[in-house]
Amino acid sequence: ETGVTQTPRHLVMGMTNKKSLKCEQHLGHNAMYWYKQSAKKPLELMFVYSLEERVENNSVPSRFSPECPNSSHLFLHLHTLQPEDSALYLCASSQDDGSVAFFGQGTRLTVV
Amino acid sequence: GDSVTQMEGPVTLSEEAFLTINCTYTATGYPSLFWYVQYPGEGLQLLLKATKADDKGSNKGFEATYRKETTSFHLEKGSVQVSDSAVYFCALRTLYSGAGSYQLTFGKGTKLSVIP
């Protein structure tokens, strides 16, 4: 039990679909993150929320839309994705004082 | 910008062999350094960390020493087990400029396979 839970664990979607990834943490952290893990590439930071405000998006395409309704929940809304968006999407949380980040188990996304 | 370079994998070792996974970094200031491990089908778990020069992080028989002079944080274990088979990520943490928040920058990961 890592304290960070992601759902679903696996998702297959067509390029015209709309879906959402969910992340939930019960560690009392005030910062949450979305990372993309693709084969043979470093983990890519997509979005950072600190105290429920977005502080970084690293030029992620607009077909990815994050939402952080409160400090315990983080969503990644997906629409009109491309096959190259297939990857493992990892959520993480930490205290905003720079302490250790805890990761969820990830959502394996396949775009067909 | 900040970056982390890890040795290319995969690394295949026999059980009880000595392990070294090299990691070097480029960063402004004095970042904190981490090793994360990812077991098959799982997310990343913190393995060990070091927050200042000459600190040694250790956990589960793994060790890494923060070497500022060589900007390195090599991971070592004296005797690996089959259960150590996983992907290992070196990472550094720095402060976003002007944002008051932190980010982790990861290396590409090194896959370790330990055979009986």
Short mmCIF file of N, CA and C in Angstrom, two decimals, chain B residues 3-7 22-26 70-74 90 92:
data_model
loop_
_atom_site.label_atom_id
_atom_site.label_comp_id
_atom_site.label_asym_id
_atom_site.label_seq_id
_atom_site.Cartn_x
_atom_site.Cartn_y
_atom_site.Cartn_z
N SER B 3 19.64 17.51 -15.50
CA SER B 3 19.56 16.22 -16.19
C SER B 3 20.23 15.14 -15.37
N VAL B 4 19.84 13.91 -15.65
CA VAL B 4 20.40 12.73 -14.99
C VAL B 4 20.78 11.73 -16.06
N THR B 5 21.96 11.18 -15.96
CA THR B 5 22.44 10.18 -16.91
C THR B 5 22.74 8.89 -16.16
N GLN B 6 22.10 7.82 -16.60
CA GLN B 6 22.34 6.51 -16.01
C GLN B 6 22.97 5.59 -17.02
N MET B 7 23.67 4.59 -16.53
CA MET B 7 24.24 3.61 -17.44
C MET B 7 23.11 2.88 -18.17
N ASN B 22 25.71 3.09 -12.46
CA ASN B 22 26.26 4.44 -12.44
C ASN B 22 25.19 5.50 -12.69
N CYS B 23 25.35 6.62 -12.01
CA CYS B 23 24.44 7.75 -12.20
C CYS B 23 25.25 9.03 -12.03
N THR B 24 25.16 9.91 -13.00
CA THR B 24 25.74 11.24 -12.88
C THR B 24 24.67 12.27 -13.19
N TYR B 25 24.89 13.48 -12.71
CA TYR B 25 23.86 14.48 -12.86
C TYR B 25 24.44 15.84 -13.23
N THR B 26 23.57 16.67 -13.75
CA THR B 26 23.88 18.07 -14.01
C THR B 26 22.76 18.88 -13.39
N THR B 70 32.34 14.74 -8.17
CA THR B 70 32.19 14.02 -9.45
C THR B 70 30.75 14.06 -9.95
N THR B 71 29.89 14.81 -9.28
CA THR B 71 28.45 14.88 -9.57
C THR B 71 27.89 13.50 -9.86
N SER B 72 28.11 12.59 -8.91
CA SER B 72 27.67 11.21 -9.11
C SER B 72 26.90 10.70 -7.90
N PHE B 73 26.13 9.65 -8.14
CA PHE B 73 25.33 9.01 -7.08
C PHE B 73 25.14 7.55 -7.49
N HIS B 74 26.22 6.82 -7.55
CA HIS B 74 26.19 5.44 -8.03
C HIS B 74 25.53 4.51 -7.03
N CYS B 90 17.54 6.73 -11.21
CA CYS B 90 18.23 7.77 -10.47
C CYS B 90 17.47 9.08 -10.71
N LEU B 92 16.99 13.47 -9.42
CA LEU B 92 17.38 14.61 -8.59
C LEU B 92 16.17 15.51 -8.41
#
